[in-house]
Tab-separated table of C-alpha atoms and ligand atoms in Angstrom:
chain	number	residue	atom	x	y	z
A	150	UNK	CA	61.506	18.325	72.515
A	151	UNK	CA	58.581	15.715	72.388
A	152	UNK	CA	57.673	14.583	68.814
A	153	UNK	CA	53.781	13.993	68.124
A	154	UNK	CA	53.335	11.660	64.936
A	155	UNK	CA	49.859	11.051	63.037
A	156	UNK	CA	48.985	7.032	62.645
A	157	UNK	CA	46.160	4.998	60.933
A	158	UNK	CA	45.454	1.782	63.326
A	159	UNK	CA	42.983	-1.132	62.686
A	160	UNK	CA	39.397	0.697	64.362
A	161	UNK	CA	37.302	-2.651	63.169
A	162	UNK	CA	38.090	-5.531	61.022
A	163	UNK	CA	36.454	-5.468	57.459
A	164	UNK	CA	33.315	-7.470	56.127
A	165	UNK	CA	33.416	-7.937	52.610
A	166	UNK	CA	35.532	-4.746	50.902
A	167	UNK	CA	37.094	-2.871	53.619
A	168	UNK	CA	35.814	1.200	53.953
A	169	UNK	CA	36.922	4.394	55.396
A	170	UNK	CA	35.386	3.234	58.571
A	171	UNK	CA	37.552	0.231	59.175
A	172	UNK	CA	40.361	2.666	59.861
A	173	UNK	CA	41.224	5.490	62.427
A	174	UNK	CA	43.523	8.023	63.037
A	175	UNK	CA	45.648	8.656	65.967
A	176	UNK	CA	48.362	11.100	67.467
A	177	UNK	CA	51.574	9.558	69.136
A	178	UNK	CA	53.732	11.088	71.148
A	179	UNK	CA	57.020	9.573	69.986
A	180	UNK	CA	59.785	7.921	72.669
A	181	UNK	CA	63.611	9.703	72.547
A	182	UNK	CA	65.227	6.851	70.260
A	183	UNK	CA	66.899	4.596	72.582
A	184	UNK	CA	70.542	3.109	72.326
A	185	UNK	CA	70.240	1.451	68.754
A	186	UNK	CA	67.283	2.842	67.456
A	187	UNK	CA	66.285	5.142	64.814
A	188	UNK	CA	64.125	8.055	64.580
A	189	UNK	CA	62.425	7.973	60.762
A	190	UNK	CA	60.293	10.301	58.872
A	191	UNK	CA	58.047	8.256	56.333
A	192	UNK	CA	58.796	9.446	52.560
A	193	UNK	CA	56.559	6.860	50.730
A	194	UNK	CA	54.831	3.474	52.065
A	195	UNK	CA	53.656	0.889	50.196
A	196	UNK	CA	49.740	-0.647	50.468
A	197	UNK	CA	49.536	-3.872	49.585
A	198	UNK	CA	46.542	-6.777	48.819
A	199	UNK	CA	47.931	-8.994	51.368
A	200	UNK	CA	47.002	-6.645	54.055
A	201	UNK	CA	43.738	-7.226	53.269
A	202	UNK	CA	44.829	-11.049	54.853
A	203	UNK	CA	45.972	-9.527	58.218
A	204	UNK	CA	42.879	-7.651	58.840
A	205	UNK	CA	41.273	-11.167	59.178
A	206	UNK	CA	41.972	-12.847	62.381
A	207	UNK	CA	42.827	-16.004	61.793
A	208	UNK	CA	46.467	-18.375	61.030
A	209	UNK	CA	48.373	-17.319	58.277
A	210	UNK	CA	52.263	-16.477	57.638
A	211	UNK	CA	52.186	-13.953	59.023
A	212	UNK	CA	50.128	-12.157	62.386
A	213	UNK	CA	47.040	-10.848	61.796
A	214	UNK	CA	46.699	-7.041	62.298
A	215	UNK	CA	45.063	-5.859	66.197
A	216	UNK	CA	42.387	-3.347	66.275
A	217	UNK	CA	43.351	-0.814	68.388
A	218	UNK	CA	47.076	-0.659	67.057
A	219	UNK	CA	49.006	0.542	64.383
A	220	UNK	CA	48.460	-0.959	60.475
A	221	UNK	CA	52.212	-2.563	59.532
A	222	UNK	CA	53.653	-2.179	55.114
A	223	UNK	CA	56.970	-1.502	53.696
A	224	UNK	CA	58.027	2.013	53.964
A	225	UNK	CA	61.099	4.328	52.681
A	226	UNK	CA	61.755	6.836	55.289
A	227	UNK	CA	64.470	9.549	56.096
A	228	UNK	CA	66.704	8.875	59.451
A	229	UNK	CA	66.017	11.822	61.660
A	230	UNK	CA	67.987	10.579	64.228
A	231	UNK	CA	70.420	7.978	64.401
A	232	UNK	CA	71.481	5.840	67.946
A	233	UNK	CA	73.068	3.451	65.780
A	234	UNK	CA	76.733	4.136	64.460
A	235	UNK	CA	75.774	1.971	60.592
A	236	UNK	CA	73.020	5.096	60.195
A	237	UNK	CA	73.466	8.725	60.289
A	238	UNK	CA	70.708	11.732	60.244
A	239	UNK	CA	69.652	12.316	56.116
A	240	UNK	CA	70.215	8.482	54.992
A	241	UNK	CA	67.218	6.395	53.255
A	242	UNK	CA	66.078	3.803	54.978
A	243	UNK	CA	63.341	0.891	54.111
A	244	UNK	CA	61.632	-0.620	56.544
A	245	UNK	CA	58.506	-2.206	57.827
A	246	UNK	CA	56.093	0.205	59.938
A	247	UNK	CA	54.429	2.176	57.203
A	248	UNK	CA	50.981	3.555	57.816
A	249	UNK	CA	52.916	6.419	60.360
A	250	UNK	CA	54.375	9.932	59.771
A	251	UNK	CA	57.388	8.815	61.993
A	252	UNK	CA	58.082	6.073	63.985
A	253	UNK	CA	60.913	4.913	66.594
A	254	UNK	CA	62.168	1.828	64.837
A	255	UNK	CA	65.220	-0.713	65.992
A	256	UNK	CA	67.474	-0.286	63.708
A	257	UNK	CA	68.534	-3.794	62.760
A	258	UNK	CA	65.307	-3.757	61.390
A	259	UNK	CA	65.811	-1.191	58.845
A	260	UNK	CA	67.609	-1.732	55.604
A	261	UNK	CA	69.669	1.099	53.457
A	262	UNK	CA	68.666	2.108	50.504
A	263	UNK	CA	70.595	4.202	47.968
A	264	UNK	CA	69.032	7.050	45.671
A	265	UNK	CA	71.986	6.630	43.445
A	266	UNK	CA	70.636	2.979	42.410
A	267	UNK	CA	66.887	4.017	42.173
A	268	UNK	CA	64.549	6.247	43.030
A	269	UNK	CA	63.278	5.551	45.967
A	270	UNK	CA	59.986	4.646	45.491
A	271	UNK	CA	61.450	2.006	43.027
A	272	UNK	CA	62.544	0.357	46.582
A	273	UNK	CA	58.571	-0.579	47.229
A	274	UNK	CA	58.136	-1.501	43.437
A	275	UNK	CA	60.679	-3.366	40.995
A	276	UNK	CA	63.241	-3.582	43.583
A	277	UNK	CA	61.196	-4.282	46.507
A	278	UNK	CA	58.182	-6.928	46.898
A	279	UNK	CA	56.578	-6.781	43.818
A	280	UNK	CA	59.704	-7.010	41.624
A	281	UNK	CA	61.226	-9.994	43.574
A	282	UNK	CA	58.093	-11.321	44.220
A	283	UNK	CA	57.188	-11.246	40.226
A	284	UNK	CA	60.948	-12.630	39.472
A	285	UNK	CA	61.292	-15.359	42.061
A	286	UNK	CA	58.170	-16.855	40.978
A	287	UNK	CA	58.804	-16.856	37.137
A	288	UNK	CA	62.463	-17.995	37.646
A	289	UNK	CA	62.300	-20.094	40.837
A	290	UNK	CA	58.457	-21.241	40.793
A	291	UNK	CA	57.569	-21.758	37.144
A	292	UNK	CA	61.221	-22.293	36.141
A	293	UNK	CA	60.196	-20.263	33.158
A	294	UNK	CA	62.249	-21.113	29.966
A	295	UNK	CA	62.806	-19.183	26.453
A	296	UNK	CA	60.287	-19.831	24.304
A	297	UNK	CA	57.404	-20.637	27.054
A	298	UNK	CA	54.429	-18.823	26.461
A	299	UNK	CA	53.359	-17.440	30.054
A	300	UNK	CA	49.997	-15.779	31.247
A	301	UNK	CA	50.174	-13.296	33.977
A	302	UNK	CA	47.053	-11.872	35.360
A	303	UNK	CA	46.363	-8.336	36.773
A	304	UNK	CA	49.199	-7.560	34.313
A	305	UNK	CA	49.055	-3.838	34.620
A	306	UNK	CA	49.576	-4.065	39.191
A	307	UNK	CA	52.877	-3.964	40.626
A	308	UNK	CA	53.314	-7.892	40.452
A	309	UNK	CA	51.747	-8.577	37.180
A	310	UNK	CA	53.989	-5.136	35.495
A	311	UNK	CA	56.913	-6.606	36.157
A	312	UNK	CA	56.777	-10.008	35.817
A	313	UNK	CA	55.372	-9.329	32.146
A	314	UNK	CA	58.502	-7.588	31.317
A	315	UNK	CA	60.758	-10.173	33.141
A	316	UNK	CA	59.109	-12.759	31.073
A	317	UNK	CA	59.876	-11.377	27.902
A	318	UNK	CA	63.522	-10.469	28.797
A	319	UNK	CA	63.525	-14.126	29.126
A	320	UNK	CA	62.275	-14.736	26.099
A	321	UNK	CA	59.175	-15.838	26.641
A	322	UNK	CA	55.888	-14.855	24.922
A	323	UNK	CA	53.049	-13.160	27.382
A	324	UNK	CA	49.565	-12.789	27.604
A	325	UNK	CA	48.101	-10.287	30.000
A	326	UNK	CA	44.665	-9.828	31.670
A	327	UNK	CA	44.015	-6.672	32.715
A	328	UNK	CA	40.762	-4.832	34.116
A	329	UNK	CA	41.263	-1.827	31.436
A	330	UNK	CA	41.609	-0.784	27.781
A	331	UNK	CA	44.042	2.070	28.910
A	332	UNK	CA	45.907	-0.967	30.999
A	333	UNK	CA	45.760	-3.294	27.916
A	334	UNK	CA	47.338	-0.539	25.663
A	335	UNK	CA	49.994	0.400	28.212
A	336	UNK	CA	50.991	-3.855	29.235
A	337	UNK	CA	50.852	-4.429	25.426
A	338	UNK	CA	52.370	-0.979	23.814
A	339	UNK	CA	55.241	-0.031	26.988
A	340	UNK	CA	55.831	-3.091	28.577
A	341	UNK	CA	55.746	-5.689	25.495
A	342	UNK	CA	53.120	-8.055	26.429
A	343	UNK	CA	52.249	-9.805	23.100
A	344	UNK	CA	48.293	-9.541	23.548
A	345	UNK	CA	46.364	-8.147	26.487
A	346	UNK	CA	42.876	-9.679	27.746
A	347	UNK	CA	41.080	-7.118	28.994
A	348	UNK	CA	39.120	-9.485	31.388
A	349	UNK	CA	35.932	-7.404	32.014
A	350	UNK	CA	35.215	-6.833	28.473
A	351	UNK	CA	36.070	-10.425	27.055
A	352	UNK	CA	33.095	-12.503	27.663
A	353	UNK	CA	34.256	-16.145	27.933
A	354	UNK	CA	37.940	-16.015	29.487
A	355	UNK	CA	38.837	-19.503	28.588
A	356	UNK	CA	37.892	-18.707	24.549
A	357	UNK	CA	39.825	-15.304	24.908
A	358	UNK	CA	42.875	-16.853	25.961
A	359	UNK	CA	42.580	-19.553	24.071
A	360	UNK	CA	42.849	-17.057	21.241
A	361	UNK	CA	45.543	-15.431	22.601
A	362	UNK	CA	47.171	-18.329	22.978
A	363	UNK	CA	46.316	-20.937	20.201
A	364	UNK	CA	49.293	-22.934	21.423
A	365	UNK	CA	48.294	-23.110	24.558
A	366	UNK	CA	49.796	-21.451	27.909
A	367	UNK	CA	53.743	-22.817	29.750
A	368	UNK	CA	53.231	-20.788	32.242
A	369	UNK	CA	50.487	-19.146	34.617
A	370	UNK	CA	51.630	-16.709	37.242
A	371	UNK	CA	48.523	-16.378	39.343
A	372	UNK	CA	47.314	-12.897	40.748
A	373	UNK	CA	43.879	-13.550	40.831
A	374	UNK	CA	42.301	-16.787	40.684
A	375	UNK	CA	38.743	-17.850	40.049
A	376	UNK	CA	37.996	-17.630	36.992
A	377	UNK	CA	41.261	-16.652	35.590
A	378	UNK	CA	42.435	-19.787	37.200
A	379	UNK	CA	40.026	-21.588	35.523
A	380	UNK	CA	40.752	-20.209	32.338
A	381	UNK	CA	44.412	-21.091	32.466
A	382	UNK	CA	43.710	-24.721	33.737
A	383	UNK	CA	41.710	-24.975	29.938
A	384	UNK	CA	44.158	-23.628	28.161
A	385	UNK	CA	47.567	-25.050	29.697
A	386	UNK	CA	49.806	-27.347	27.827
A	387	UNK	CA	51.321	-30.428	29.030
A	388	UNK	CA	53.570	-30.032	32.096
A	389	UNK	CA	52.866	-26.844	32.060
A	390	UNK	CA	53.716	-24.977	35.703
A	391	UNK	CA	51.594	-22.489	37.596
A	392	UNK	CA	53.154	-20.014	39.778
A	393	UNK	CA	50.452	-19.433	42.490
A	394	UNK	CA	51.299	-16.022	43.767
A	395	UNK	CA	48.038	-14.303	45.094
A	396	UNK	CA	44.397	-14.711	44.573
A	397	UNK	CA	42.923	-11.195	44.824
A	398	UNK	CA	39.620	-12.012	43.409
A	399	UNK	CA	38.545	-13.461	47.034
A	400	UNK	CA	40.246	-11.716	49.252
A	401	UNK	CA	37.107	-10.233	50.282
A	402	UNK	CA	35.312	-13.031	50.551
A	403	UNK	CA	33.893	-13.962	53.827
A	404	UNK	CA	33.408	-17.766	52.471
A	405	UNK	CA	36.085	-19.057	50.097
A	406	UNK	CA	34.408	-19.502	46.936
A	407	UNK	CA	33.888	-22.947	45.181
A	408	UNK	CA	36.855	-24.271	43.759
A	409	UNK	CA	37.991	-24.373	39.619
A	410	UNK	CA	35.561	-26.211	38.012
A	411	UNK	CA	37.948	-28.279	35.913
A	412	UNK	CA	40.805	-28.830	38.601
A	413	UNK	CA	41.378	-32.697	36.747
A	414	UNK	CA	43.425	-30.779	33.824
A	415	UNK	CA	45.920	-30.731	36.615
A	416	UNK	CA	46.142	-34.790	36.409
A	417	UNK	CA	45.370	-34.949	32.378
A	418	UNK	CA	47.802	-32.545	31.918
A	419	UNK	CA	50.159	-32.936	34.628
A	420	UNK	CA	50.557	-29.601	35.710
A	421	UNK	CA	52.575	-28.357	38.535
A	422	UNK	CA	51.317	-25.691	40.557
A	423	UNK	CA	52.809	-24.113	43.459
A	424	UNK	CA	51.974	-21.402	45.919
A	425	UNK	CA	54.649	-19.181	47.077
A	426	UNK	CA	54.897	-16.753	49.338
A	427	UNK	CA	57.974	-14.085	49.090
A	428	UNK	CA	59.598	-14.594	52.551
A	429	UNK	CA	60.671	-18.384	51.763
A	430	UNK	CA	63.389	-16.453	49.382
A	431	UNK	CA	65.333	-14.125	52.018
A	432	UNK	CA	68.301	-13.985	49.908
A	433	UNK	CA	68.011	-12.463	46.882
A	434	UNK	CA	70.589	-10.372	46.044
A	435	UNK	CA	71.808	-11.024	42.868
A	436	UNK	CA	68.115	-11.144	41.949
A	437	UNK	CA	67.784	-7.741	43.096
A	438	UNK	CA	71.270	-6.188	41.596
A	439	UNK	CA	69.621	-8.114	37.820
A	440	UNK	CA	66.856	-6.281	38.225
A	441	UNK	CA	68.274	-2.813	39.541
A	442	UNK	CA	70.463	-3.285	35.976
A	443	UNK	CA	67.630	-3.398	33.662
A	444	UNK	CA	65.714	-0.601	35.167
A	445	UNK	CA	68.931	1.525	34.806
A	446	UNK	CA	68.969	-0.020	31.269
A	447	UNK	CA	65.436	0.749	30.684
A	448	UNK	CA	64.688	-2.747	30.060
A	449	UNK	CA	62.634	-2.548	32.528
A	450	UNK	CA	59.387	0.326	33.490
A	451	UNK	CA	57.775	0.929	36.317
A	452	UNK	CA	54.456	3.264	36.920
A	453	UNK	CA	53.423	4.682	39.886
A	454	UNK	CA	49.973	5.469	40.992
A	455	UNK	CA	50.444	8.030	43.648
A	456	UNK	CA	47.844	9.078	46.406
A	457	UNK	CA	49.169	12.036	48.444
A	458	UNK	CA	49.373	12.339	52.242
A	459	UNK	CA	48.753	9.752	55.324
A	460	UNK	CA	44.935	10.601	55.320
A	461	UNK	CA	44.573	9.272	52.023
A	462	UNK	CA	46.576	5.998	52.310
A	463	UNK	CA	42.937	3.913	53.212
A	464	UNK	CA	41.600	5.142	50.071
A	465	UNK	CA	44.821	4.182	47.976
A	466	UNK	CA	44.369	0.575	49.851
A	467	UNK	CA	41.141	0.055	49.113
A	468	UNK	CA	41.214	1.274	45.354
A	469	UNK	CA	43.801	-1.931	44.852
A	470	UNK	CA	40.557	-4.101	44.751
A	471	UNK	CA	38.650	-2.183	42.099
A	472	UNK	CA	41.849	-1.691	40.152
A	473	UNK	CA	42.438	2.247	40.929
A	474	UNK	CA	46.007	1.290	40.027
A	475	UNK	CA	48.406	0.993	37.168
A	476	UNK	CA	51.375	0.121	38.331
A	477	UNK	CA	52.365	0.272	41.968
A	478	UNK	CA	49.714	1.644	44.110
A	479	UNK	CA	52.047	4.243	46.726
A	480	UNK	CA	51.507	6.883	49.131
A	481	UNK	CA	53.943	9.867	49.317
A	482	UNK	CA	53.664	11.377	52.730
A	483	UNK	CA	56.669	13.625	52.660
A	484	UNK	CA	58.918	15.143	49.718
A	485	UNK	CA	62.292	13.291	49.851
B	36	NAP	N1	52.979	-14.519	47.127
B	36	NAP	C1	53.566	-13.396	47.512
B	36	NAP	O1	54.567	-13.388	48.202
B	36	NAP	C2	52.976	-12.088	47.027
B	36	NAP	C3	53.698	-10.880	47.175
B	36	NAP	C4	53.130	-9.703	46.681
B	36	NAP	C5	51.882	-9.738	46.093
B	36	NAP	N2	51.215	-10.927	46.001
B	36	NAP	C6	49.911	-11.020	45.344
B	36	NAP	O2	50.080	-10.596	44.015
B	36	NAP	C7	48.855	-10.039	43.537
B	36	NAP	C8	49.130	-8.658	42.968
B	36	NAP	O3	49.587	-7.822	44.024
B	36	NAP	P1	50.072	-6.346	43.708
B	36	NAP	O4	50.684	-5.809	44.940
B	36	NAP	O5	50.846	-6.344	42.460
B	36	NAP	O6	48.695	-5.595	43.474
B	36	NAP	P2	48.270	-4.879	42.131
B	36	NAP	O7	48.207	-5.929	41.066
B	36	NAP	O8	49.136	-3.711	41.903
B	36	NAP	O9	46.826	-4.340	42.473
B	36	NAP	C9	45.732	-5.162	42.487
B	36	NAP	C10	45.118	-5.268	41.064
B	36	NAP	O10	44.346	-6.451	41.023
B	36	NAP	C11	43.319	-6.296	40.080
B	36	NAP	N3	42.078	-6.822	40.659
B	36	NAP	C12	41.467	-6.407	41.805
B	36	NAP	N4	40.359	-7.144	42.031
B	36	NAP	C13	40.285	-8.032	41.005
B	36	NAP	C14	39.360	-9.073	40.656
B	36	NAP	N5	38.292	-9.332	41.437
B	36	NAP	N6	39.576	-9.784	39.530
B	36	NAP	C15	40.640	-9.516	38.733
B	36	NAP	N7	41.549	-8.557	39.016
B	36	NAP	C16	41.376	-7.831	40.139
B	36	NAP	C17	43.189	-4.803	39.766
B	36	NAP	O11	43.636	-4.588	38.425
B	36	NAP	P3	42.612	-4.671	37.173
B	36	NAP	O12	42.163	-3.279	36.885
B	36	NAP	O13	43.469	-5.240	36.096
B	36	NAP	O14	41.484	-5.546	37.593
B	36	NAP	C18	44.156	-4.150	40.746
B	36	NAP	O15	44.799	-3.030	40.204
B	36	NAP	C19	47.887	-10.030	44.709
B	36	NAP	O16	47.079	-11.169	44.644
B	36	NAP	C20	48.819	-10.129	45.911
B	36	NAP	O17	48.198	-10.677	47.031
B	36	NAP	C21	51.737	-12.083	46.462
């Protein structure tokens, strides 16, 4: 029996904030898994800023997207059929070619994951990318430390959720920016965030968080940049460490923008920033196993913000840069 499967490919690449027209829509007719593969039927998949990077075509870490074939994200599926004796027909798998119904994948490149641990959406949220990603650059970037006060912008996404909370299980104290008063009240009331910014009402950044933070910031974990970059370079204390983990306020740029104004704070007062990029920490394990415990401890939250169905997942992706999202942005294509 052939199996057709729906698909959204790259139909143009984006000027400026990608639209409904940048995407298309296609029918596969799927190959008979071959010795070692996996049939998969996508549950949820995960749409991510990044992928507003691969849609460019130029250098990066990783390929950019091809028009004409299929968009690539994290994705929890259901094996359908298993040629591969480690996976049999019902188990959860994640894996990397979202943006399809069902796909033929190898299946060395799909990972297990177990319903018992988390739900499995959590898999794409505090225990996938945005969890590790938000951990690995408090705790291996900024080498955060009790008692450093840390600023983490777009504090209500996936990222910015949970490294607010991993902060202050660390014992640090954190200021949020966020686009929202609803966002401010949930970072500040559910996750613990000691004082929300919400950055579109504010005025002056720099003064705001200088308010917030009258002794000055430890820590910056970077989601955004421009002017919340600048902001934190005015406010930072001494030796104070920025974790450069994404810089969503240009990603739709089609020139980068001019640079922070006041970049010499970084000499005056010797701060350390780093970008980081997820992939240069393949192992994290015990990382991952920390953070699965306070989730089942309820130490940790997580939101969704759910769009239903394939046809829908351009609209979830671009909502991520107007801030449709609290939480993880996700698409459920299927009922687990
Ligand atoms: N380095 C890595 O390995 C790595 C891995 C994953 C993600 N990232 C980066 O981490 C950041 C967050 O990613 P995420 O997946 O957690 O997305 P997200 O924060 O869940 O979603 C994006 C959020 O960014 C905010 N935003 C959008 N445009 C903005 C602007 N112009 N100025 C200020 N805020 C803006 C919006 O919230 P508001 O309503 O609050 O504005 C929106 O909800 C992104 O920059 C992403 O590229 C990096």
């Amino acid at each position: 029996m052939t199996i057709a499967a729906r698909e959204i490919h790259l139909k143009s690449r984006p000027t400026g904030v990608p639209g409904p027209e940048n995407f298309e829509f296609t029918e596969r007719v799927l190959p008979v898994p071959a010795e070692g593969q996996l049939l998969v039927r996508t549950l949820w998949m995960s749409v991510d800023p990044y992928m507003r990077g691969r849609m460019v075509d130029r250098p990066s870490y990783i390929e950019p997207f091809q028009v004409g074939q299929p968009l690539e994200g994290d994705a929890v599926s259901v094996v359908e059929q298993s040629r591969d004796d480690r996976f049999k027909p019902g188990d959860f798998v994640k894996h990397f070619y979202g943006w399809r119904e069902r796909v033929v994948i190898d299946a060395a490149t799909a990972t297990k994951v177990d319903p018992a641990i988390a739900p499995l959406q959590a898999w794409l949220g505090p225990l996938g990318v945005p969890g590790l990603t938000a951990y690995a650059g408090l705790v291996h970037v900024a080498k955060l430390k009790e008692g450093d006060t840390v600023f983490v912008s777009a504090a209500a996404g996936a990222v910015g959720s949970m490294a607010v909370q991993i902060a202050k299980i660390k014992g640090a104290r954190v200021i949020g920016s966020v686009g929202s008063d609803d966002k401010a009240r949930w970072v500040r009331d559910e996750l613990g965030a000691d004082a929300v910014i919400n950055y579109r009402t504010a005025g002056d950044l720099a003064k705001a968080l200088a308010e917030a933070a009258p002794e000055g910031i430890d820590v910056y974990f970077d989601n955004v940049g421009g002017d919340h970059l600048d902001a934190a370079l005015a406010v930072a204390n001494r030796y104070a460490r920025f974790a450069i983990c994404g810089m969503i306020a240009q990603y739709n740029d089609e020139t980068p923008p001019p640079g922070p104004r006041n970049l010499a704070a970084l000499i005056v007062k010797r701060i350390a920033m780093q970008g980081y990029i997820i992939l240069d920490y393949p192992d994290l394990t015990n990382e991952t196993r920390e953070m699965a415990g306070w989730l089942a401890e309820g130490r940790i939250k997580s939101r969704d913000t759910v769009v239903e169905g394939l046809e829908n997942a351009p609209k979830a992706f671009i909502g991520l840069f107007s801030g449709d999202n609290t939480g993880k942005m996700l698409v459920r294509l299927a009922e687990g």
